[in-house]
């Protein structure tokens, strides 16, 4: 930034008040006092002697040379040293920090954001930029003089995460200038390399381009709160990396088995999994030539290590193997709320949403599956539980009524603890960890000879 005719590099970022409350206010801050060692991400600090600046209706904090920063809770990471040295988009996407990148503009369009207090809208610019390592969306709070295909250098931009997706924020202190590099990849090359797969989808992504096969497609009619009759179309789609749902708010009719290319889609979490949403039928192109080989939709499970599932995003249509290391004592018959649209589990006859209700019986098993490195909660609903136990719901209910819940839990532990299983279903990752919702569970038969040989080879035992 130019200060009295001299260019200086100033650290800046975002800071929130009330760190122990759910409702917080976020402001920008500028570090004029070189105190980055005390301003690590996720740290809790007390600021004294700072000043407040207001410009264009936005307030920010200036941390000056004489300001005092007291660290109440240590953060993580290394201090951010202001630099104009560009990094790749792949590197910029790893965390939340101030970055400089060289990238080609893939898309750019004006947009509006509704103010939180409902007092009006804010004009912004959205788009996407890319390089040889990938692409990333951007949000600019000021007008931009760029167009699709431009190669630019972006300095002092802030990377923030929108839901599970990194996004470049361009503010008042961000510098954008043309860049010249004859060897930089073209727009077509970057877009071809930036095509998404179902496995790579993350909640909050925008401008997604992806090629899919339609499994099923249906239309649902509903009435809005304002009394307006509307239709929404949705169905299951797949590619070699997995399955997800596709929702269209525009009128488009798709045939099961057809191949499509979707452009400009956004990703929203639905029942814990990231799924695709589009608003305009022009975003779909019917492909005459299949972009990948045939897939059996009735048995399409993508095999993944449990370690990869626990460290990645939420996914559907996955298969993994591990060992059962825990069986929860509340496995068995449960009661669910009977109110329309609610299936919450009752606690002491109470629904968290509707209070005291008469519940309906259901079957659920709760376990922990472990790979030796990672583990995940395993939820087995009624049908897969009946299948893996080998008994009907009625027989299991009668067993629990006659012998008690503890006795039933003991039989489950005796049968499943320590056994290796293969699970097909959905993996959901959030702040609480990873949970796998099983659609089928199969117990792998143990071969003592193979187990012994594996242990001997792993530990180098000499007999």
Short mmCIF file of C-alpha atoms in Angstrom, two decimals:
data_model
loop_
_atom_site.label_atom_id
_atom_site.label_comp_id
_atom_site.label_asym_id
_atom_site.label_seq_id
_atom_site.Cartn_x
_atom_site.Cartn_y
_atom_site.Cartn_z
CA UNK A 1 0.00 0.00 0.00
CA UNK A 2 1.22 3.52 -0.79
CA UNK A 3 1.96 5.43 2.44
CA UNK A 4 3.26 8.99 1.98
CA UNK A 5 4.47 8.07 -1.50
CA UNK A 6 6.28 4.93 -0.28
CA UNK A 7 5.01 1.40 -0.93
CA UNK A 8 4.66 -0.61 2.29
CA UNK A 9 3.47 -4.16 2.90
CA UNK A 10 0.84 -4.23 5.63
CA UNK A 11 -0.64 -7.36 7.19
CA UNK A 12 -4.44 -7.51 7.23
CA UNK A 13 -7.21 -10.01 7.85
CA UNK A 14 -10.53 -10.56 9.59
CA UNK A 15 -11.32 -10.57 13.30
CA UNK A 16 -14.53 -11.50 15.15
CA UNK A 17 -15.82 -10.33 18.53
CA UNK A 18 -17.54 -12.46 21.20
CA UNK A 19 -15.51 -15.62 20.45
CA UNK A 20 -17.54 -17.63 22.97
CA UNK A 21 -20.91 -16.67 21.50
CA UNK A 22 -22.74 -18.07 18.48
CA UNK A 23 -23.64 -14.61 17.13
CA UNK A 24 -20.49 -12.71 16.16
CA UNK A 25 -19.55 -9.59 14.23
CA UNK A 26 -16.66 -9.77 11.73
CA UNK A 27 -14.50 -6.76 10.81
CA UNK A 28 -11.38 -6.35 8.74
CA UNK A 29 -8.19 -5.33 10.53
CA UNK A 30 -4.86 -3.88 9.39
CA UNK A 31 -1.65 -4.58 11.27
CA UNK A 32 0.45 -1.42 11.16
CA UNK A 33 2.47 -2.52 14.17
CA UNK A 34 4.04 -5.76 12.85
CA UNK A 35 2.30 -7.86 15.50
CA UNK A 36 1.60 -10.87 13.27
CA UNK A 37 3.24 -13.24 15.79
CA UNK A 38 0.30 -12.56 18.15
CA UNK A 39 -2.41 -12.69 15.47
CA UNK A 40 -2.38 -16.35 14.47
CA UNK A 41 -5.54 -17.93 13.02
CA UNK A 42 -7.99 -19.17 15.72
CA UNK A 43 -6.24 -17.26 18.51
CA UNK A 44 -8.28 -15.25 21.04
CA UNK A 45 -6.80 -11.81 21.77
CA UNK A 46 -7.55 -8.63 23.71
CA UNK A 47 -6.79 -5.44 21.78
CA UNK A 48 -5.96 -2.18 23.55
CA UNK A 49 -5.15 1.19 22.00
CA UNK A 50 -6.44 0.35 18.53
CA UNK A 51 -8.35 2.74 16.28
CA UNK A 52 -11.52 2.25 14.25
CA UNK A 53 -11.74 3.35 10.64
CA UNK A 54 -14.94 3.69 8.59
CA UNK A 55 -14.93 3.87 4.79
CA UNK A 56 -17.80 3.29 2.35
CA UNK A 57 -20.01 2.18 5.22
CA UNK A 58 -17.58 -0.53 6.38
CA UNK A 59 -15.71 -0.40 9.66
CA UNK A 60 -12.26 -1.81 10.26
CA UNK A 61 -9.69 -1.90 13.06
CA UNK A 62 -6.20 -0.42 12.81
CA UNK A 63 -3.62 -2.11 15.04
CA UNK A 64 -0.91 0.51 15.50
CA UNK A 65 2.68 0.53 16.73
CA UNK A 66 1.51 1.65 20.19
CA UNK A 67 -1.39 -0.84 20.34
CA UNK A 68 -1.21 -3.70 22.81
CA UNK A 69 -2.16 -7.26 21.79
CA UNK A 70 -2.69 -9.72 24.67
CA UNK A 71 -3.05 -13.38 23.69
CA UNK A 72 -5.79 -15.09 25.75
CA UNK A 73 -5.72 -18.32 23.76
CA UNK A 74 -2.95 -19.49 21.49
CA UNK A 75 -3.80 -19.95 17.82
CA UNK A 76 -2.28 -22.31 15.29
CA UNK A 77 -0.02 -21.99 12.29
CA UNK A 78 2.85 -19.67 11.58
CA UNK A 79 2.77 -15.87 11.56
CA UNK A 80 1.70 -14.42 8.23
CA UNK A 81 4.49 -12.39 6.72
CA UNK A 82 3.16 -9.92 4.13
CA UNK A 83 4.57 -10.80 0.73
CA UNK A 84 3.77 -10.14 -2.90
CA UNK A 85 5.40 -13.40 -4.05
CA UNK A 86 2.65 -15.34 -5.87
CA UNK A 87 1.73 -18.90 -4.96
CA UNK A 88 -0.33 -21.48 -6.84
CA UNK A 89 -4.09 -21.80 -6.47
CA UNK A 90 -3.60 -25.26 -5.01
CA UNK A 91 -1.42 -23.77 -2.26
CA UNK A 92 -3.81 -20.86 -1.70
CA UNK A 93 -6.73 -23.27 -1.23
CA UNK A 94 -5.15 -25.05 1.73
CA UNK A 95 -6.13 -22.55 4.44
CA UNK A 96 -7.39 -19.07 5.26
CA UNK A 97 -4.70 -16.43 4.78
CA UNK A 98 -3.55 -13.45 2.74
CA UNK A 99 -2.19 -14.52 -0.64
CA UNK A 100 -0.92 -13.30 -3.98
CA UNK A 101 -1.56 -15.38 -7.10
CA UNK A 102 -1.14 -15.25 -10.86
CA UNK A 103 -4.23 -16.64 -12.58
CA UNK A 104 -6.37 -16.50 -15.69
CA UNK A 105 -9.93 -15.20 -15.40
CA UNK A 106 -12.32 -18.04 -16.30
CA UNK A 107 -15.58 -16.23 -15.54
CA UNK A 108 -16.72 -12.87 -14.17
CA UNK A 109 -20.21 -11.47 -13.59
CA UNK A 110 -21.94 -8.86 -11.41
CA UNK A 111 -23.99 -10.09 -8.46
CA UNK A 112 -25.75 -8.76 -5.36
CA UNK A 113 -25.72 -9.75 -1.69
CA UNK A 114 -28.66 -8.91 0.55
CA UNK A 115 -27.60 -7.10 3.72
CA UNK A 116 -28.11 -9.10 6.91
CA UNK A 117 -30.43 -6.46 8.38
CA UNK A 118 -32.54 -6.44 5.21
CA UNK A 119 -31.80 -2.74 4.58
CA UNK A 120 -30.77 -3.28 0.98
CA UNK A 121 -28.26 -5.02 -1.25
CA UNK A 122 -24.52 -4.80 -1.85
CA UNK A 123 -23.20 -4.86 -5.42
CA UNK A 124 -20.39 -7.41 -5.78
CA UNK A 125 -18.57 -9.22 -8.56
CA UNK A 126 -18.23 -13.00 -8.61
CA UNK A 127 -16.21 -15.24 -10.84
CA UNK A 128 -13.54 -17.87 -11.10
CA UNK A 129 -9.80 -17.85 -11.81
CA UNK A 130 -7.46 -20.70 -12.57
CA UNK A 131 -3.89 -21.79 -13.15
CA UNK A 132 -2.12 -25.05 -13.95
CA UNK A 133 -2.91 -26.46 -10.47
CA UNK A 134 -6.67 -25.85 -10.41
CA UNK A 135 -9.29 -23.13 -10.12
CA UNK A 136 -10.94 -21.15 -7.32
CA UNK A 137 -13.92 -18.83 -7.06
CA UNK A 138 -13.58 -15.19 -6.10
CA UNK A 139 -15.82 -12.55 -4.53
CA UNK A 140 -14.95 -8.89 -5.12
CA UNK A 141 -16.44 -6.13 -2.99
CA UNK A 142 -15.51 -3.52 -5.59
CA UNK A 143 -15.85 -3.12 -9.35
CA UNK A 144 -13.27 -4.96 -11.46
CA UNK A 145 -11.83 -4.03 -14.82
CA UNK A 146 -11.17 -7.59 -16.00
CA UNK A 147 -12.77 -9.92 -18.53
CA UNK A 148 -12.76 -13.63 -19.26
CA UNK A 149 -9.41 -14.81 -20.57
CA UNK A 150 -7.35 -12.05 -18.91
CA UNK A 151 -4.14 -13.11 -17.17
CA UNK A 152 -3.78 -11.12 -13.96
CA UNK A 153 -1.71 -10.89 -10.81
CA UNK A 154 -3.79 -10.55 -7.65
CA UNK A 155 -1.91 -9.26 -4.59
CA UNK A 156 -3.04 -9.09 -0.96
CA UNK A 157 -6.28 -11.02 -1.40
CA UNK A 158 -7.89 -12.86 1.50
CA UNK A 159 -8.74 -16.56 1.22
CA UNK A 160 -11.86 -17.39 3.22
CA UNK A 161 -13.91 -20.57 3.38
CA UNK A 162 -17.56 -20.45 2.35
CA UNK A 163 -19.01 -23.57 3.99
CA UNK A 164 -16.44 -26.19 2.92
CA UNK A 165 -15.09 -24.28 -0.07
CA UNK A 166 -12.14 -21.83 -0.22
CA UNK A 167 -12.87 -18.53 -1.95
CA UNK A 168 -10.70 -15.51 -2.75
CA UNK A 169 -12.03 -12.24 -1.32
CA UNK A 170 -10.97 -9.08 -3.17
CA UNK A 171 -11.25 -5.96 -1.03
CA UNK A 172 -10.17 -2.34 -0.99
CA UNK A 173 -6.53 -3.22 -0.31
CA UNK A 174 -6.23 -5.87 -3.02
CA UNK A 175 -4.12 -4.95 -6.04
CA UNK A 176 -4.98 -6.42 -9.46
CA UNK A 177 -2.81 -5.80 -12.52
CA UNK A 178 -2.28 -7.42 -15.94
CA UNK A 179 0.39 -10.11 -16.12
CA UNK A 180 2.32 -11.35 -19.16
CA UNK A 181 3.49 -14.95 -19.47
CA UNK A 182 3.44 -16.62 -22.90
CA UNK A 183 3.75 -20.10 -21.39
CA UNK A 184 0.76 -19.74 -19.04
CA UNK A 185 -2.04 -22.27 -19.78
CA UNK A 186 -4.91 -21.06 -21.96
CA UNK A 187 -8.49 -20.68 -20.76
CA UNK A 188 -9.55 -23.89 -22.55
CA UNK A 189 -6.68 -25.89 -21.03
CA UNK A 190 -7.46 -24.65 -17.52
CA UNK A 191 -11.19 -25.30 -17.86
CA UNK A 192 -10.56 -28.79 -19.20
CA UNK A 193 -8.33 -29.54 -16.22
CA UNK A 194 -10.76 -27.94 -13.76
CA UNK A 195 -13.74 -30.18 -14.52
CA UNK A 196 -15.18 -31.57 -11.33
CA UNK A 197 -16.10 -35.11 -10.35
CA UNK A 198 -18.69 -36.13 -7.79
CA UNK A 199 -15.86 -37.13 -5.46
CA UNK A 200 -14.44 -33.58 -5.56
CA UNK A 201 -17.70 -31.75 -4.78
CA UNK A 202 -17.71 -29.65 -1.59
CA UNK A 203 -20.54 -27.71 0.02
CA UNK A 204 -20.47 -24.08 -1.16
CA UNK A 205 -18.78 -24.63 -4.54
CA UNK A 206 -19.95 -22.45 -7.45
CA UNK A 207 -19.47 -22.47 -11.23
CA UNK A 208 -19.13 -26.25 -11.25
CA UNK A 209 -18.67 -28.01 -14.59
CA UNK A 210 -19.19 -31.76 -14.50
CA UNK A 211 -20.20 -34.67 -16.76
CA UNK A 212 -22.75 -37.13 -15.38
CA UNK A 213 -25.08 -40.02 -16.14
CA UNK A 214 -28.73 -39.73 -15.08
CA UNK A 215 -29.98 -42.61 -12.90
CA UNK A 216 -33.53 -41.34 -12.30
CA UNK A 217 -35.46 -38.08 -12.73
CA UNK A 218 -38.77 -36.84 -11.29
CA UNK A 219 -40.90 -33.71 -10.92
CA UNK A 220 -42.38 -32.48 -7.64
CA UNK A 221 -45.04 -29.77 -7.33
CA UNK A 222 -45.44 -27.64 -4.22
CA UNK A 223 -46.96 -24.37 -3.01
CA UNK A 224 -44.79 -21.62 -1.53
CA UNK A 225 -45.65 -19.64 1.60
CA UNK A 226 -46.95 -16.89 -0.69
CA UNK A 227 -49.39 -19.32 -2.31
CA UNK A 228 -47.41 -19.63 -5.55
CA UNK A 229 -47.48 -23.05 -7.27
CA UNK A 230 -43.99 -24.19 -8.29
CA UNK A 231 -42.21 -27.25 -9.62
CA UNK A 232 -38.77 -28.61 -8.88
CA UNK A 233 -37.05 -31.40 -10.76
CA UNK A 234 -34.47 -33.68 -9.20
CA UNK A 235 -32.91 -37.09 -9.45
CA UNK A 236 -29.87 -39.20 -8.79
CA UNK A 237 -26.82 -38.89 -11.03
CA UNK A 238 -23.51 -40.73 -11.11
CA UNK A 239 -20.02 -40.79 -12.53
CA UNK A 240 -17.12 -43.20 -11.98
CA UNK A 241 -16.24 -41.47 -8.67
CA UNK A 242 -19.64 -41.73 -6.94
CA UNK A 243 -23.28 -40.66 -6.79
CA UNK A 244 -25.16 -37.51 -5.80
CA UNK A 245 -28.45 -35.71 -6.35
CA UNK A 246 -29.05 -33.09 -9.03
CA UNK A 247 -31.79 -30.49 -8.52
CA UNK A 248 -33.09 -28.15 -11.24
CA UNK A 249 -35.33 -25.14 -10.60
CA UNK A 250 -35.70 -24.73 -14.36
CA UNK A 251 -37.88 -26.88 -16.60
CA UNK A 252 -35.72 -29.65 -17.99
CA UNK A 253 -36.71 -33.26 -18.70
CA UNK A 254 -33.99 -35.89 -18.47
CA UNK A 255 -34.13 -39.57 -19.34
CA UNK A 256 -32.57 -42.25 -17.11
CA UNK A 257 -29.35 -43.52 -18.66
CA UNK A 258 -28.64 -40.31 -20.60
CA UNK A 259 -25.32 -38.49 -20.29
CA UNK A 260 -25.23 -34.76 -19.55
CA UNK A 261 -22.78 -31.91 -19.05
CA UNK A 262 -23.69 -29.42 -16.32
CA UNK A 263 -22.08 -25.97 -16.24
CA UNK A 264 -22.31 -23.11 -13.75
CA UNK A 265 -23.87 -25.31 -11.06
CA UNK A 266 -23.61 -24.69 -7.33
CA UNK A 267 -23.22 -27.22 -4.54
CA UNK A 268 -25.44 -27.37 -1.46
CA UNK A 269 -25.44 -29.91 1.34
CA UNK A 270 -28.53 -32.16 1.32
CA UNK A 271 -28.90 -34.61 4.20
CA UNK A 272 -25.22 -34.11 4.95
CA UNK A 273 -23.97 -34.78 1.41
CA UNK A 274 -22.90 -32.19 -1.18
CA UNK A 275 -25.33 -32.22 -4.12
CA UNK A 276 -25.67 -30.16 -7.30
CA UNK A 277 -28.20 -27.38 -7.88
CA UNK A 278 -28.89 -25.41 -11.06
CA UNK A 279 -31.36 -22.61 -11.74
CA UNK A 280 -31.49 -22.45 -15.54
CA UNK A 281 -32.19 -25.27 -18.04
CA UNK A 282 -29.50 -23.80 -20.31
CA UNK A 283 -26.94 -25.08 -17.79
CA UNK A 284 -27.54 -28.65 -19.03
CA UNK A 285 -26.25 -30.09 -22.30
CA UNK A 286 -27.34 -33.57 -23.44
CA UNK A 287 -24.25 -35.46 -24.63
CA UNK A 288 -24.45 -37.69 -27.67
CA UNK A 289 -21.23 -39.49 -26.78
CA UNK A 290 -20.69 -41.06 -23.37
CA UNK A 291 -17.81 -39.35 -21.48
CA UNK A 292 -17.07 -42.57 -19.54
CA UNK A 293 -17.81 -46.28 -19.67
CA UNK A 294 -21.04 -48.02 -18.59
CA UNK A 295 -21.91 -48.01 -14.88
CA UNK A 296 -24.29 -50.45 -13.19
CA UNK A 297 -26.36 -48.02 -11.12
CA UNK A 298 -27.86 -50.85 -9.04
CA UNK A 299 -24.42 -51.81 -7.72
CA UNK A 300 -22.27 -48.68 -8.09
CA UNK A 301 -20.08 -48.45 -4.99
CA UNK A 302 -16.72 -46.67 -5.13
CA UNK A 303 -14.15 -48.40 -2.94
CA UNK A 304 -12.26 -46.05 -0.61
CA UNK A 305 -9.91 -46.53 2.33
CA UNK A 306 -11.46 -45.47 5.62
CA UNK A 307 -8.53 -43.06 6.09
CA UNK A 308 -9.46 -41.24 2.86
CA UNK A 309 -13.14 -41.06 3.83
CA UNK A 310 -12.43 -39.56 7.26
CA UNK A 311 -10.06 -36.91 5.88
CA UNK A 312 -12.09 -35.95 2.80
CA UNK A 313 -15.50 -34.45 2.16
CA UNK A 314 -18.94 -35.99 2.57
CA UNK A 315 -19.77 -38.53 -0.13
CA UNK A 316 -22.47 -40.95 -1.23
CA UNK A 317 -22.12 -44.33 -2.92
CA UNK A 318 -18.88 -45.38 -1.20
CA UNK A 319 -17.64 -48.73 0.06
CA UNK A 320 -15.03 -49.19 2.78
CA UNK A 321 -13.61 -51.90 5.00
CA UNK A 322 -12.62 -51.83 8.66
CA UNK A 323 -12.88 -53.56 11.99
CA UNK A 324 -15.72 -53.06 14.48
CA UNK A 325 -14.13 -51.81 17.71
CA UNK A 326 -17.22 -50.63 19.60
CA UNK A 327 -20.94 -51.46 19.76
CA UNK A 328 -23.04 -48.87 21.57
CA UNK A 329 -25.38 -50.12 24.26
CA UNK A 330 -28.31 -48.13 22.83
CA UNK A 331 -28.29 -50.24 19.67
CA UNK A 332 -31.62 -51.94 19.07
CA UNK A 333 -35.22 -50.76 19.06
CA UNK A 334 -35.70 -46.98 19.17
CA UNK A 335 -38.75 -44.70 19.04
CA UNK A 336 -39.09 -42.03 16.36
CA UNK A 337 -41.31 -38.96 16.24
CA UNK A 338 -44.51 -39.56 14.28
CA UNK A 339 -45.14 -35.94 13.29
CA UNK A 340 -45.18 -35.34 9.53
CA UNK A 341 -41.71 -34.78 8.12
CA UNK A 342 -39.97 -35.57 11.44
CA UNK A 343 -38.05 -38.74 12.23
CA UNK A 344 -36.13 -37.57 15.29
CA UNK A 345 -35.28 -40.19 17.89
CA UNK A 346 -37.30 -39.72 21.09
CA UNK A 347 -35.47 -39.24 24.38
CA UNK A 348 -37.62 -40.31 27.34
CA UNK A 349 -40.68 -39.97 25.13
CA UNK A 350 -39.75 -36.42 24.07
CA UNK A 351 -39.00 -35.11 20.58
CA UNK A 352 -36.53 -32.23 20.47
CA UNK A 353 -38.83 -30.41 18.04
CA UNK A 354 -42.40 -31.43 18.98
CA UNK A 355 -42.14 -32.28 22.68
CA UNK A 356 -44.00 -35.29 24.08
CA UNK A 357 -45.32 -37.51 21.28
CA UNK A 358 -46.27 -41.12 20.75
CA UNK A 359 -43.35 -42.71 18.94
CA UNK A 360 -43.14 -45.43 16.32
CA UNK A 361 -40.67 -48.29 16.72
CA UNK A 362 -37.62 -48.53 14.50
CA UNK A 363 -34.35 -50.48 14.48
CA UNK A 364 -30.89 -48.90 14.58
CA UNK A 365 -27.39 -50.16 15.32
CA UNK A 366 -24.63 -47.77 16.42
CA UNK A 367 -21.02 -48.94 16.13
CA UNK A 368 -17.48 -47.67 15.52
CA UNK A 369 -15.47 -48.91 12.54
CA UNK A 370 -11.66 -48.64 12.65
CA UNK A 371 -8.89 -49.03 10.09
CA UNK A 372 -6.00 -49.06 12.55
CA UNK A 373 -5.29 -45.41 11.74
CA UNK A 374 -8.70 -43.75 11.45
CA UNK A 375 -12.17 -44.51 12.75
CA UNK A 376 -15.73 -43.43 12.09
CA UNK A 377 -19.15 -43.81 13.65
CA UNK A 378 -21.23 -46.43 11.86
CA UNK A 379 -25.02 -46.09 11.75
CA UNK A 380 -26.93 -49.13 10.50
CA UNK A 381 -30.64 -48.54 9.87
CA UNK A 382 -33.46 -51.07 9.87
CA UNK A 383 -33.10 -52.92 6.56
CA UNK A 384 -29.29 -53.40 6.58
CA UNK A 385 -29.47 -54.26 10.30
CA UNK A 386 -32.05 -57.00 9.63
CA UNK A 387 -29.84 -58.33 6.84
CA UNK A 388 -26.54 -58.43 8.76
CA UNK A 389 -28.15 -59.84 11.94
CA UNK A 390 -30.17 -62.38 9.96
CA UNK A 391 -33.45 -61.69 11.78
CA UNK A 392 -36.60 -59.75 11.00
CA UNK A 393 -37.57 -56.57 12.82
CA UNK A 394 -40.35 -58.45 14.64
CA UNK A 395 -37.97 -61.20 15.82
CA UNK A 396 -35.43 -58.64 17.07
CA UNK A 397 -38.14 -56.67 18.90
CA UNK A 398 -39.39 -59.86 20.56
CA UNK A 399 -35.82 -60.80 21.57
CA UNK A 400 -35.34 -57.41 23.25
CA UNK A 401 -38.73 -57.55 25.00
CA UNK A 402 -38.05 -61.03 26.38
CA UNK A 403 -34.36 -60.76 27.24
CA UNK A 404 -33.85 -57.02 27.70
CA UNK A 405 -31.81 -54.39 25.88
CA UNK A 406 -28.57 -55.19 27.73
CA UNK A 407 -28.73 -58.86 26.75
CA UNK A 408 -29.34 -57.90 23.12
CA UNK A 409 -26.37 -55.49 23.18
CA UNK A 410 -24.21 -58.28 24.63
CA UNK A 411 -25.12 -60.58 21.71
CA UNK A 412 -24.21 -57.84 19.25
CA UNK A 413 -20.83 -57.30 20.90
CA UNK A 414 -20.11 -61.02 20.91
CA UNK A 415 -20.99 -61.27 17.25
CA UNK A 416 -19.40 -58.13 15.79
CA UNK A 417 -16.61 -56.84 18.06
CA UNK A 418 -13.24 -57.37 16.42
CA UNK A 419 -14.75 -58.56 13.14
CA UNK A 420 -13.83 -57.03 9.80
CA UNK A 421 -16.76 -55.72 7.80
CA UNK A 422 -17.37 -54.13 4.42
CA UNK A 423 -19.82 -51.23 4.50
CA UNK A 424 -21.62 -49.65 1.54
CA UNK A 425 -23.32 -46.32 2.10
CA UNK A 426 -22.82 -42.61 2.68
CA UNK A 427 -19.95 -40.87 4.51
CA UNK A 428 -20.77 -37.59 6.27
CA UNK A 429 -17.91 -35.40 7.53
CA UNK A 430 -18.46 -32.41 9.81
CA UNK A 431 -16.95 -30.75 12.89
CA UNK A 432 -17.89 -33.78 15.00
CA UNK A 433 -15.99 -36.25 12.85
CA UNK A 434 -17.00 -38.84 10.27
CA UNK A 435 -20.19 -40.91 10.30
CA UNK A 436 -21.03 -43.63 7.80
CA UNK A 437 -24.71 -44.32 7.15
CA UNK A 438 -24.76 -47.92 5.98
CA UNK A 439 -27.00 -49.18 3.20
CA UNK A 440 -25.48 -52.66 3.52
CA UNK A 441 -23.03 -54.37 5.86
CA UNK A 442 -21.28 -57.69 5.26
CA UNK A 443 -19.05 -59.50 7.74
CA UNK A 444 -15.81 -60.78 6.23
CA UNK A 445 -14.88 -64.35 7.06
CA UNK A 446 -11.64 -64.56 9.01
CA UNK A 447 -8.90 -66.88 7.74
CA UNK A 448 -6.54 -67.69 10.65
CA UNK A 449 -3.70 -68.70 8.30
CA UNK A 450 -3.86 -65.43 6.34
CA UNK A 451 -4.05 -63.41 9.57
CA UNK A 452 -0.97 -65.17 10.97
CA UNK A 453 1.01 -64.74 7.74
CA UNK A 454 0.08 -61.06 7.58
CA UNK A 455 1.21 -60.49 11.18
CA UNK A 456 4.50 -62.32 10.56
CA UNK A 457 5.21 -60.26 7.45
CA UNK A 458 4.20 -56.96 9.07
CA UNK A 459 6.29 -57.36 12.21
CA UNK A 460 9.19 -59.29 10.68
CA UNK A 461 8.77 -62.30 12.96
CA UNK A 462 11.34 -65.06 12.39
CA UNK A 463 10.14 -68.56 13.35
#
